[in-house]
């Protein structure tokens, strides 16, 4: 990696690593594994940095991150979203009025997401956390739009089925404004 | 009462964003750490270049052999002439029942009550493009349009149902021109068999798979079932799933995935895995949920029910890296005699959240199947995970050595032939097992994982 590419890599990591870490946390189960995933993705990108640095590297690196997470179950290990971040506290949670209900709600959703296969979960993260279109999600995952549609529909169906049968924390969701 | 589509999507979006917002900034030395890892990796690769070449040749042979067993010959696609399913005439046994079709097309969709941008077709635009009685019930495919986008959903009910006895699936999906749509439902006799309906274009062909098979040599292939559409519509009874549905695939003749929806009762069916055999007495060292998780994955990867593959708990306990994680290694024996293994690792809940005492995660990996000839407990298996390696081998093995080149980089004890220890990485590492007398019982590279 040449000197100017080194500088570009430094700048990219400084500017976008937090965005990538946010996605990594959603794809994995805790901060430690998310950082490991992010490091792996950055390492893969760094190997080819001279080729990708000319354009905006973010979509490329995000694709590496997501496909690495989605394939870890098979390639080496899979990380499951089950843990609330250690930083979670009642005061940091969002607008529900009853903290106990809110924690239960989050834990319920976290537990249900953990039952989804990695690629299905990755599709839901990209579609609902990153607000990517079906086409952009397909591109990020290297799959067809039909697969994104199927994985989204089946992922939602599985969430619905499990949440509907769960006894607690079934209350209307509130979308946080950004 | 089931959650509506918009409510579920909003709840999911809220949950994911709230979690993401809790993430503190990334560490400040990521670029430096990445460069250090890159340099270390390059040094290791140079050292291991000769061994790597040999491995590459072997893998290449396996892949060429494997590609010859695919049971599907590629043929040219059937053109849709740029049409959407919306443009085709209604098909199926109810095609002439105009009153029933109109009433079903007029059934409300979930998105009607809580509109989601881009997901709500106008009710006036909706029409049924396929309706028939299929094994176990009556189904109809309804399509609608909004701003030039075609949306599709399935409507299901009992055989012979009147329109008011039909239920609209909560999900609707946008479809492109030329795209087919499938539906999976539980079969009339229960989940041992499923019913698959696919609506495409006349002349189009499809194939379905719900998992892999491995022959006696350990070669993997997907088990495909060719469907026989008439007039572009296929309705088939397909094998039920014995585990989760991650391995369910529906493709057209070009190998493209076909959008596949499923009924709520199909999605809700979660098979319970049986207890694995526990010859090493390790069952109380693994969490029930995590054990179910890896059994579900491993059984679901193949097409056989759990009872037919004799799951065995090969190892369980705290991982050797000292990270605080635990793990378990499960083995199965396939009908061909080939054996396969899967691993889960997880971290038990640390007690920081007062409202939860549940376990907090799992990782799993399925390893490439091994040829028939040796029983699972006699087979030497070494699996890497996050700076640890899990070893399962013959009972005589008492010590495992992590070997890189000619150097032993670590040793750890085995109990009944199994155990775990630290392992710096998974690059050019082999695991050698010795018995109490110091003689080598076996040596193996780390297990190759499967996709």
XYZ file of C-alpha atoms in Angstrom:
629
model
C 0.000 0.000 0.000
C 1.565 3.258 -1.136
C 1.986 6.273 1.071
C -0.976 8.225 -0.274
C -3.138 5.114 -0.007
C -2.034 4.749 3.601
C -3.245 8.262 4.248
C -6.532 7.541 2.516
C -6.959 4.371 4.551
C -6.270 6.282 7.767
C -8.805 8.913 6.785
C -11.402 6.344 5.835
C -11.057 4.450 9.102
C -11.241 7.669 11.092
C -14.343 8.832 9.242
C -16.355 5.641 8.814
C -15.285 3.085 11.389
C -18.048 4.074 13.781
C -20.703 3.576 11.099
C -19.234 0.200 10.297
C -19.059 -0.719 13.973
C -22.728 0.116 14.438
C -23.623 -2.317 11.669
C -21.199 -4.888 13.034
C -22.820 -4.776 16.463
C -26.210 -5.493 14.906
C -24.786 -8.410 12.980
C -22.976 -9.889 15.960
C -23.719 -10.481 19.551
C -21.535 -8.032 21.423
C -19.025 -5.276 21.120
C -16.001 -7.547 21.269
C -17.116 -9.735 18.418
C -18.253 -6.716 16.456
C -14.794 -5.194 16.723
C -13.261 -8.446 15.604
C -15.601 -8.526 12.632
C -14.770 -4.925 11.799
C -11.055 -5.605 11.987
C -11.463 -8.588 9.702
C -13.394 -6.501 7.188
C -10.831 -3.693 7.307
C -8.019 -6.184 6.852
C -9.698 -7.636 3.773
C -10.229 -4.148 2.392
C -6.658 -3.107 3.171
C -5.311 -5.962 1.044
C -6.906 -4.396 -2.014
C -6.962 -0.786 -0.925
C -5.106 0.506 -3.954
C -7.935 -0.792 -6.126
C -10.883 0.455 -4.104
C -9.635 3.763 -2.751
C -10.322 5.659 -5.969
C -14.089 5.580 -5.434
C -16.039 5.785 -2.211
C -14.775 2.716 -0.353
C -17.642 2.639 2.133
C -20.095 0.446 0.166
C -17.275 -1.943 -0.637
C -16.110 -2.249 2.952
C -19.666 -2.570 4.208
C -20.214 -5.363 1.741
C -17.144 -7.143 3.072
C -18.391 -6.656 6.607
C -21.859 -7.968 5.901
C -20.853 -10.932 3.786
C -18.224 -11.905 6.318
C -20.815 -11.849 9.080
C -23.369 -13.691 6.963
C -20.954 -16.464 6.093
C -19.212 -16.902 9.402
C -21.542 -19.636 10.456
C -20.072 -21.673 7.667
C -16.624 -20.303 7.186
C -15.565 -20.437 10.757
C -18.019 -19.343 13.322
C -21.220 -17.438 13.466
C -22.046 -14.646 15.768
C -25.533 -14.459 17.064
C -27.338 -11.365 18.191
C -28.408 -12.335 21.639
C -26.608 -10.026 23.989
C -27.728 -6.595 24.884
C -24.663 -4.364 24.798
C -22.984 -4.161 28.167
C -23.591 -0.420 28.025
C -27.348 -0.916 28.068
C -28.939 0.770 30.995
C -32.479 1.727 31.661
C -31.680 5.392 31.198
C -30.222 4.815 27.741
C -33.304 3.102 26.434
C -35.844 4.762 24.257
C -39.174 6.324 24.710
C -41.255 3.679 26.479
C -42.524 4.878 29.788
C -42.092 1.633 31.702
C -38.429 0.615 31.864
C -39.212 -2.976 32.800
C -41.511 -3.394 29.816
C -38.979 -1.762 27.589
C -36.164 -4.026 28.665
C -38.398 -7.036 28.223
C -39.385 -5.823 24.786
C -35.799 -5.369 23.701
C -34.705 -8.667 25.122
C -37.583 -10.400 23.414
C -36.690 -8.934 20.034
C -33.003 -9.618 20.607
C -33.722 -13.224 21.482
C -35.961 -13.693 18.460
C -33.417 -12.158 16.102
C -30.892 -14.606 17.469
C -32.909 -17.482 16.104
C -32.608 -16.227 12.524
C -29.947 -17.569 10.185
C -27.071 -15.123 9.662
C -27.937 -14.126 6.126
C -31.583 -13.586 6.972
C -30.547 -11.416 9.893
C -28.108 -9.498 7.694
C -30.917 -8.775 5.239
C -33.107 -7.410 8.027
C -30.282 -5.270 9.399
C -29.551 -3.746 6.010
C -33.201 -3.200 5.173
C -34.403 -1.854 8.533
C -31.355 -0.410 10.277
C -29.525 0.886 7.233
C -32.658 1.589 5.182
C -31.137 0.068 2.065
C -33.394 -0.762 -0.850
C -33.874 -4.362 -1.886
C -31.501 -3.836 -4.790
C -28.831 -2.226 -2.604
C -29.229 -4.983 -0.016
C -28.824 -7.593 -2.731
C -25.703 -5.860 -3.960
C -24.273 -5.619 -0.450
C -24.852 -9.305 0.166
C -23.917 -10.474 -3.296
C -27.226 -12.222 -3.823
C -30.282 -11.733 -5.981
C -33.112 -9.341 -5.272
C -35.414 -12.347 -5.129
C -33.321 -13.741 -2.303
C -33.561 -10.456 -0.434
C -37.316 -10.505 -0.869
C -37.617 -14.066 0.315
C -35.272 -13.579 3.237
C -37.076 -10.410 4.289
C -40.509 -11.944 4.060
C -39.491 -15.136 5.794
C -37.516 -13.260 8.435
C -40.499 -11.073 9.255
C -42.751 -14.100 9.272
C -40.504 -15.860 11.741
C -40.275 -12.787 13.944
C -44.029 -12.421 13.845
C -44.658 -16.060 14.631
C -42.347 -16.118 17.619
C -43.323 -12.702 18.964
C -47.000 -13.506 18.634
C -46.571 -16.658 20.684
C -44.426 -14.943 23.332
C -46.245 -13.958 26.496
C -44.752 -10.561 27.241
C -43.781 -7.217 25.824
C -46.160 -7.127 22.886
C -46.726 -3.437 22.595
C -46.671 -0.944 19.777
C -43.249 0.048 18.617
C -42.013 3.575 18.587
C -39.653 4.600 15.838
C -36.868 6.876 16.958
C -36.471 9.945 14.820
C -33.071 10.579 13.291
C -53.534 -11.566 17.575
C -50.668 -11.487 15.072
C -48.608 -8.344 14.728
C -49.431 -6.339 11.634
C -46.746 -5.845 9.044
C -46.200 -2.145 9.760
C -46.130 -2.702 13.516
C -43.600 -5.481 13.195
C -41.421 -3.504 10.815
C -41.539 -0.439 13.052
C -40.719 -2.500 16.104
C -37.786 -4.121 14.324
C -36.515 -0.804 12.998
C -36.796 0.771 16.430
C -34.957 -2.096 18.055
C -32.093 -2.140 15.585
C -31.589 1.607 15.623
C -31.730 1.785 19.397
C -29.061 -0.881 19.637
C -26.916 0.863 17.049
C -27.255 4.185 18.850
C -25.870 2.615 22.010
C -22.594 1.725 20.332
C -19.677 3.807 21.617
C -17.098 5.104 19.137
C -14.723 2.624 17.537
C -11.257 2.368 18.991
C -8.838 4.994 17.737
C -6.047 2.701 16.598
C -8.010 0.568 14.136
C -5.913 1.602 11.141
C -2.678 0.802 12.955
C -4.018 -2.547 14.181
C -5.177 -3.420 10.671
C -1.753 -2.702 9.207
C -0.101 -4.785 11.926
C -2.406 -7.703 11.216
C -1.737 -7.361 7.508
C 2.035 -7.500 7.996
C 1.793 -10.485 10.353
C -0.489 -12.289 7.934
C 1.885 -11.649 5.030
C 4.792 -13.098 6.985
C 2.790 -16.217 7.816
C 1.636 -16.651 4.256
C 5.179 -16.467 2.929
C 6.246 -19.093 5.443
C 3.364 -21.354 4.559
C 3.458 -20.881 0.793
C 4.674 -24.367 -0.084
C 2.145 -26.134 2.127
C -0.587 -23.889 0.805
C 0.113 -24.902 -2.774
C -0.298 -28.557 -1.894
C -3.610 -27.905 -0.179
C -4.834 -25.900 -3.150
C -4.262 -28.830 -5.484
C -6.213 -31.226 -3.268
C -9.123 -28.845 -2.855
C -9.236 -28.294 -6.600
C -9.644 -31.990 -7.232
C -12.517 -32.202 -4.781
C -14.296 -29.284 -6.349
C -14.041 -30.678 -9.874
C -15.348 -34.033 -8.726
C -18.133 -32.345 -6.819
C -19.281 -30.295 -9.769
C -20.002 -33.442 -11.739
C -22.738 -34.653 -9.447
C -25.170 -31.795 -9.796
C -28.405 -33.383 -10.966
C -29.656 -30.377 -12.881
C -28.774 -29.724 -16.474
C -28.779 -26.071 -17.385
C -31.123 -25.160 -20.162
C -32.093 -21.914 -21.767
C -34.540 -19.770 -19.873
C -38.125 -19.336 -20.902
C -38.602 -15.717 -21.880
C -41.348 -13.839 -20.147
C -41.442 -11.389 -23.043
C -40.962 -8.598 -20.573
C -44.269 -9.374 -18.927
C -45.114 -9.380 -15.276
C -47.264 -12.012 -13.618
C -49.785 -9.189 -13.441
C -50.122 -9.323 -17.223
C -50.920 -13.032 -17.459
C -54.432 -14.477 -17.494
C -55.690 -16.103 -14.329
C -54.735 -19.744 -14.023
C -55.804 -22.649 -11.808
C -58.977 -24.607 -11.180
C -60.890 -21.552 -9.948
C -59.989 -19.424 -12.946
C -63.564 -19.408 -14.213
C -65.174 -18.518 -10.879
C -65.315 -14.795 -11.446
C -67.278 -13.951 -8.310
C -64.843 -15.832 -6.055
C -61.847 -14.231 -7.743
C -63.246 -10.729 -7.392
C -64.084 -11.265 -3.740
C -60.624 -12.636 -2.952
C -58.926 -9.811 -4.822
C -60.925 -7.421 -2.681
C -59.787 -8.920 0.643
C -57.892 -6.306 2.667
C -54.106 -6.522 2.949
C -52.233 -5.729 6.120
C -50.813 -2.629 4.485
C -54.303 -1.220 3.904
C -54.786 -0.346 7.567
C -51.260 0.932 8.202
C -49.805 2.079 4.890
C -46.088 1.626 4.345
C -44.627 3.731 1.525
C -44.063 1.579 -1.531
C -45.750 -1.447 -0.003
C -49.398 -0.625 -0.578
C -50.998 -1.387 -3.881
C -54.318 0.202 -4.625
C -57.167 -2.183 -3.894
C -58.758 -1.394 -7.230
C -55.649 -2.626 -9.045
C -55.560 -6.041 -7.399
C -56.360 -9.202 -9.244
C -55.994 -12.907 -8.696
C -53.603 -14.492 -11.185
C -53.771 -18.041 -9.823
C -56.293 -19.860 -7.644
C -56.789 -23.538 -6.990
C -57.289 -26.239 -4.427
C -53.974 -27.812 -3.570
C -53.199 -30.615 -1.116
C -54.331 -29.375 2.274
C -56.082 -26.222 1.236
C -57.032 -23.513 -1.199
C -54.562 -20.894 -2.362
C -54.627 -17.792 -4.510
C -51.889 -15.488 -5.704
C -53.003 -11.867 -5.717
C -51.066 -9.079 -7.385
C -51.587 -5.343 -7.283
C -49.862 -2.279 -8.598
C -48.642 0.975 -7.159
C -46.766 3.549 -9.225
C -45.705 0.939 -11.765
C -44.494 -1.550 -9.142
C -46.193 -4.925 -8.936
C -46.797 -6.314 -5.453
C -47.770 -9.890 -4.768
C -49.107 -11.838 -1.841
C -50.719 -15.186 -1.213
C -54.157 -15.865 0.164
C -54.770 -19.219 1.837
C -57.649 -21.126 3.359
C -59.182 -24.563 3.752
C -60.003 -26.585 0.681
C -63.186 -25.295 -0.926
C -63.210 -22.140 1.211
C -65.449 -19.227 0.370
C -63.703 -15.861 0.029
C -64.490 -14.871 3.605
C -62.788 -18.067 4.765
C -59.513 -17.073 3.131
C -56.658 -15.259 4.901
C -54.184 -12.882 3.303
C -50.544 -13.432 4.246
C -49.205 -10.501 6.246
C -46.359 -10.006 3.801
C -46.551 -8.616 0.301
C -43.475 -8.395 -1.879
C -42.635 -6.334 -4.953
C -41.866 -8.445 -8.009
C -40.052 -7.546 -11.183
C -41.179 -8.374 -14.681
C -40.418 -12.000 -15.424
C -40.307 -13.018 -11.758
C -42.137 -16.039 -10.379
C -43.469 -16.331 -6.835
C -43.655 -19.413 -4.604
C -45.503 -20.417 -1.449
C -44.585 -22.991 1.153
C -47.187 -24.396 3.508
C -47.408 -27.295 5.887
C -48.839 -30.374 4.174
C -52.273 -31.816 4.882
C -50.835 -34.566 7.046
C -48.709 -32.232 9.134
C -45.155 -30.986 8.875
C -43.719 -34.294 7.650
C -44.536 -33.009 4.182
C -44.890 -29.510 2.840
C -46.845 -28.173 -0.096
C -45.022 -25.940 -2.544
C -46.850 -23.827 -5.107
C -44.970 -21.785 -7.683
C -46.551 -19.465 -10.202
C -44.340 -18.444 -13.105
C -44.497 -18.150 -16.855
C -45.593 -20.841 -19.308
C -42.648 -23.089 -20.098
C -40.667 -22.018 -17.038
C -39.127 -24.788 -14.933
C -38.169 -24.878 -11.277
C -36.307 -26.986 -8.782
C -36.490 -27.156 -5.006
C -34.036 -28.173 -2.334
C -34.201 -28.294 1.407
C -30.665 -29.406 2.154
C -27.560 -31.361 1.308
C -26.567 -34.971 0.997
C -23.082 -36.409 1.375
C -21.939 -39.618 -0.274
C -19.653 -42.204 1.304
C -16.603 -40.301 0.099
C -17.823 -37.213 1.941
C -18.715 -35.331 -1.232
C -21.457 -32.776 -0.701
C -24.234 -31.887 -3.075
C -27.599 -30.228 -2.804
C -30.567 -32.583 -2.988
C -32.685 -31.081 -5.747
C -36.248 -31.994 -6.589
C -37.314 -30.967 -10.073
C -40.818 -29.588 -10.272
C -43.128 -30.230 -13.194
C -45.049 -27.072 -13.967
C -48.032 -27.035 -16.230
C -48.689 -23.753 -17.922
C -46.023 -22.191 -15.705
C -47.603 -23.347 -12.437
C -46.168 -26.093 -10.246
C -47.823 -27.560 -7.183
C -45.809 -30.254 -5.463
C -45.616 -32.081 -2.201
C -42.036 -31.720 -1.006
C -40.277 -33.264 1.971
C -40.953 -31.610 5.294
C -38.112 -29.930 7.078
C -36.527 -31.546 10.063
C -34.991 -28.356 11.381
C -34.933 -24.652 10.517
C -35.607 -23.501 6.970
C -32.317 -21.803 6.155
C -31.518 -24.481 3.594
C -34.775 -24.108 1.703
C -34.095 -23.102 -1.893
C -36.354 -22.527 -4.886
C -34.696 -21.715 -8.180
C -35.634 -21.430 -11.787
C -33.863 -23.123 -14.659
C -31.257 -20.376 -14.850
C -30.305 -20.899 -11.238
C -31.911 -17.675 -10.101
C -33.635 -17.679 -6.748
C -37.409 -17.448 -6.849
C -39.125 -15.310 -4.206
C -40.670 -17.720 -1.748
C -43.234 -16.788 0.874
C -44.467 -19.098 3.566
C -47.576 -19.382 5.642
C -47.483 -18.507 9.313
C -48.003 -22.109 10.333
C -44.999 -23.100 8.203
C -42.827 -20.433 9.827
C -44.084 -21.261 13.284
C -43.134 -24.920 13.032
C -39.843 -25.289 14.868
C -38.867 -28.938 15.211
C -37.545 -30.006 18.573
C -34.209 -31.750 18.350
C -33.655 -34.996 20.267
C -31.047 -35.357 22.972
C -27.706 -36.362 21.470
C -25.844 -39.405 22.711
C -23.392 -38.426 25.442
C -20.679 -41.093 25.617
C -18.206 -38.749 27.345
C -20.596 -37.546 30.023
C -20.469 -33.876 29.001
C -24.150 -33.046 28.641
C -24.373 -30.886 31.758
C -21.598 -28.643 30.425
C -23.651 -27.213 27.572
C -26.661 -24.935 27.654
C -29.908 -26.513 26.431
C -30.709 -23.685 24.028
C -27.267 -23.631 22.487
C -27.340 -27.375 22.052
C -30.670 -27.099 20.269
C -29.226 -24.332 18.125
C -26.288 -26.321 16.789
C -28.361 -29.483 16.397
C -30.912 -27.504 14.415
C -28.214 -26.064 12.188
C -26.390 -29.327 11.632
C -29.503 -31.413 11.034
C -31.012 -28.667 8.879
C -27.959 -28.567 6.645
C -28.736 -32.111 5.550
C -31.999 -33.646 4.475
C -32.289 -36.382 7.069
C -34.259 -36.165 10.313
C -32.246 -35.930 13.507
C -33.239 -39.440 14.565
C -31.682 -40.841 11.378
C -28.263 -39.262 11.876
C -27.584 -40.281 15.500
C -26.266 -37.012 16.957
C -23.400 -37.429 19.403
C -22.056 -34.841 21.820
C -18.325 -35.015 21.164
C -17.168 -32.246 23.460
C -18.592 -29.434 25.613
C -17.243 -26.967 28.137
C -15.375 -23.658 28.562
C -13.298 -22.749 25.520
C -9.562 -23.089 25.729
C -8.750 -19.469 24.983
C -9.837 -18.455 28.458
C -12.168 -15.864 26.949
C -15.067 -16.886 29.138
C -16.893 -18.496 26.255
C -18.227 -22.027 26.238
C -18.669 -24.365 23.330
C -19.943 -27.703 22.159
C -19.061 -30.007 19.277
C -21.733 -32.273 17.833
C -21.233 -35.086 15.348
C -23.697 -36.915 13.126
C -23.499 -39.978 10.892
C -25.240 -39.685 7.544
C -26.958 -42.594 5.774
C -23.982 -42.989 3.433
C -21.706 -43.570 6.418
C -20.047 -40.173 6.008
C -19.787 -38.217 9.224
C -20.184 -34.513 9.840
C -19.700 -32.184 12.755
C -20.906 -28.805 13.893
C -19.773 -26.499 16.635
C -21.424 -23.836 18.738
C -19.696 -21.393 21.015
C -21.434 -18.943 23.276
C -20.960 -16.668 26.221
C -23.120 -17.176 29.267
C -24.946 -14.105 30.436
C -22.705 -12.005 32.665
C -25.369 -10.789 35.058
C -25.166 -7.090 34.285
C -28.779 -6.808 33.239
C -31.105 -7.267 36.204
C -34.035 -8.512 34.167
C -32.346 -11.351 32.368
C -30.520 -14.484 33.228
C -30.461 -15.974 29.783
C -27.513 -17.036 27.793
C -26.294 -14.449 25.444
C -25.260 -15.914 22.188
C -23.995 -18.610 20.006
C -21.717 -19.210 17.118
C -21.787 -22.276 15.010
C -19.907 -23.832 12.224
C -20.563 -26.851 10.073
C -17.517 -28.780 9.029
C -17.019 -30.543 5.723
C -18.254 -34.130 5.948
C -15.708 -36.870 6.417
C -15.682 -40.103 4.399
C -17.301 -43.245 5.733
C -15.097 -45.755 7.468
C -14.533 -44.459 10.955
C -17.009 -43.917 13.732
C -17.384 -40.437 15.144
C -15.581 -41.258 18.377
C -12.609 -42.694 16.498
C -12.358 -39.792 14.097
C -9.813 -37.062 14.882
C -11.524 -33.698 14.499
C -9.968 -30.310 15.255
C -12.060 -27.167 14.970
C -10.824 -23.619 15.387
C -12.857 -20.834 16.921
C -11.730 -17.469 18.227
C -8.244 -18.333 19.476
C -9.314 -21.777 20.667
C -9.332 -25.192 19.150
C -11.664 -28.031 20.063
C -10.326 -31.547 19.582
C -12.230 -34.825 19.520
C -10.398 -38.048 18.777
C -9.786 -41.634 19.829
C -10.151 -42.338 23.524
C -6.449 -43.196 23.827
C -5.435 -39.601 23.120
C -4.294 -37.760 26.243
C -2.452 -34.725 24.859
C -3.053 -32.459 21.876
C -0.273 -30.464 20.259
C -0.866 -27.383 18.117
C 1.733 -27.607 15.363
C 2.845 -25.003 12.850
C 5.560 -26.224 10.499
C 7.982 -28.149 12.659
C 7.197 -26.210 15.810
C 4.785 -27.183 18.567
C 3.193 -23.878 19.553
C 0.962 -25.202 22.326
C -0.134 -28.366 24.121
C -3.169 -29.156 26.236
C -4.617 -32.266 27.876
C -7.465 -34.367 26.549
C -10.004 -36.291 28.589
C -11.481 -39.396 26.961
C -9.865 -38.181 23.747
C -11.442 -34.716 23.727
C -10.599 -31.238 24.966
C -9.822 -27.640 24.096
C -6.870 -25.305 24.280
C -5.570 -21.960 23.064
C -4.689 -21.660 19.399
C -3.252 -18.388 18.077
C -4.994 -18.498 14.697
C -6.118 -20.892 12.014
C -3.281 -20.348 9.554
C -1.241 -23.408 8.575
C -2.011 -25.195 11.814
C -2.300 -28.923 12.392
C -3.276 -30.771 15.544
C -1.346 -33.827 16.661
C -2.655 -36.143 19.370
C -0.486 -38.401 21.504
C -1.364 -41.166 23.938
C -0.110 -41.549 27.511
C 3.058 -43.239 26.259
C 3.850 -40.301 23.978
C 3.088 -42.131 20.756
C 1.236 -40.248 18.033
C -2.391 -41.371 17.828
C -3.246 -39.121 14.903
C -2.637 -35.767 13.245
C -5.068 -33.609 11.318
C -5.379 -30.156 9.819
C -8.123 -27.963 11.163
C -11.504 -28.996 9.858
C -12.573 -27.401 6.613
C -15.873 -25.620 6.875
C -18.732 -25.875 4.417
C -20.871 -23.294 2.672
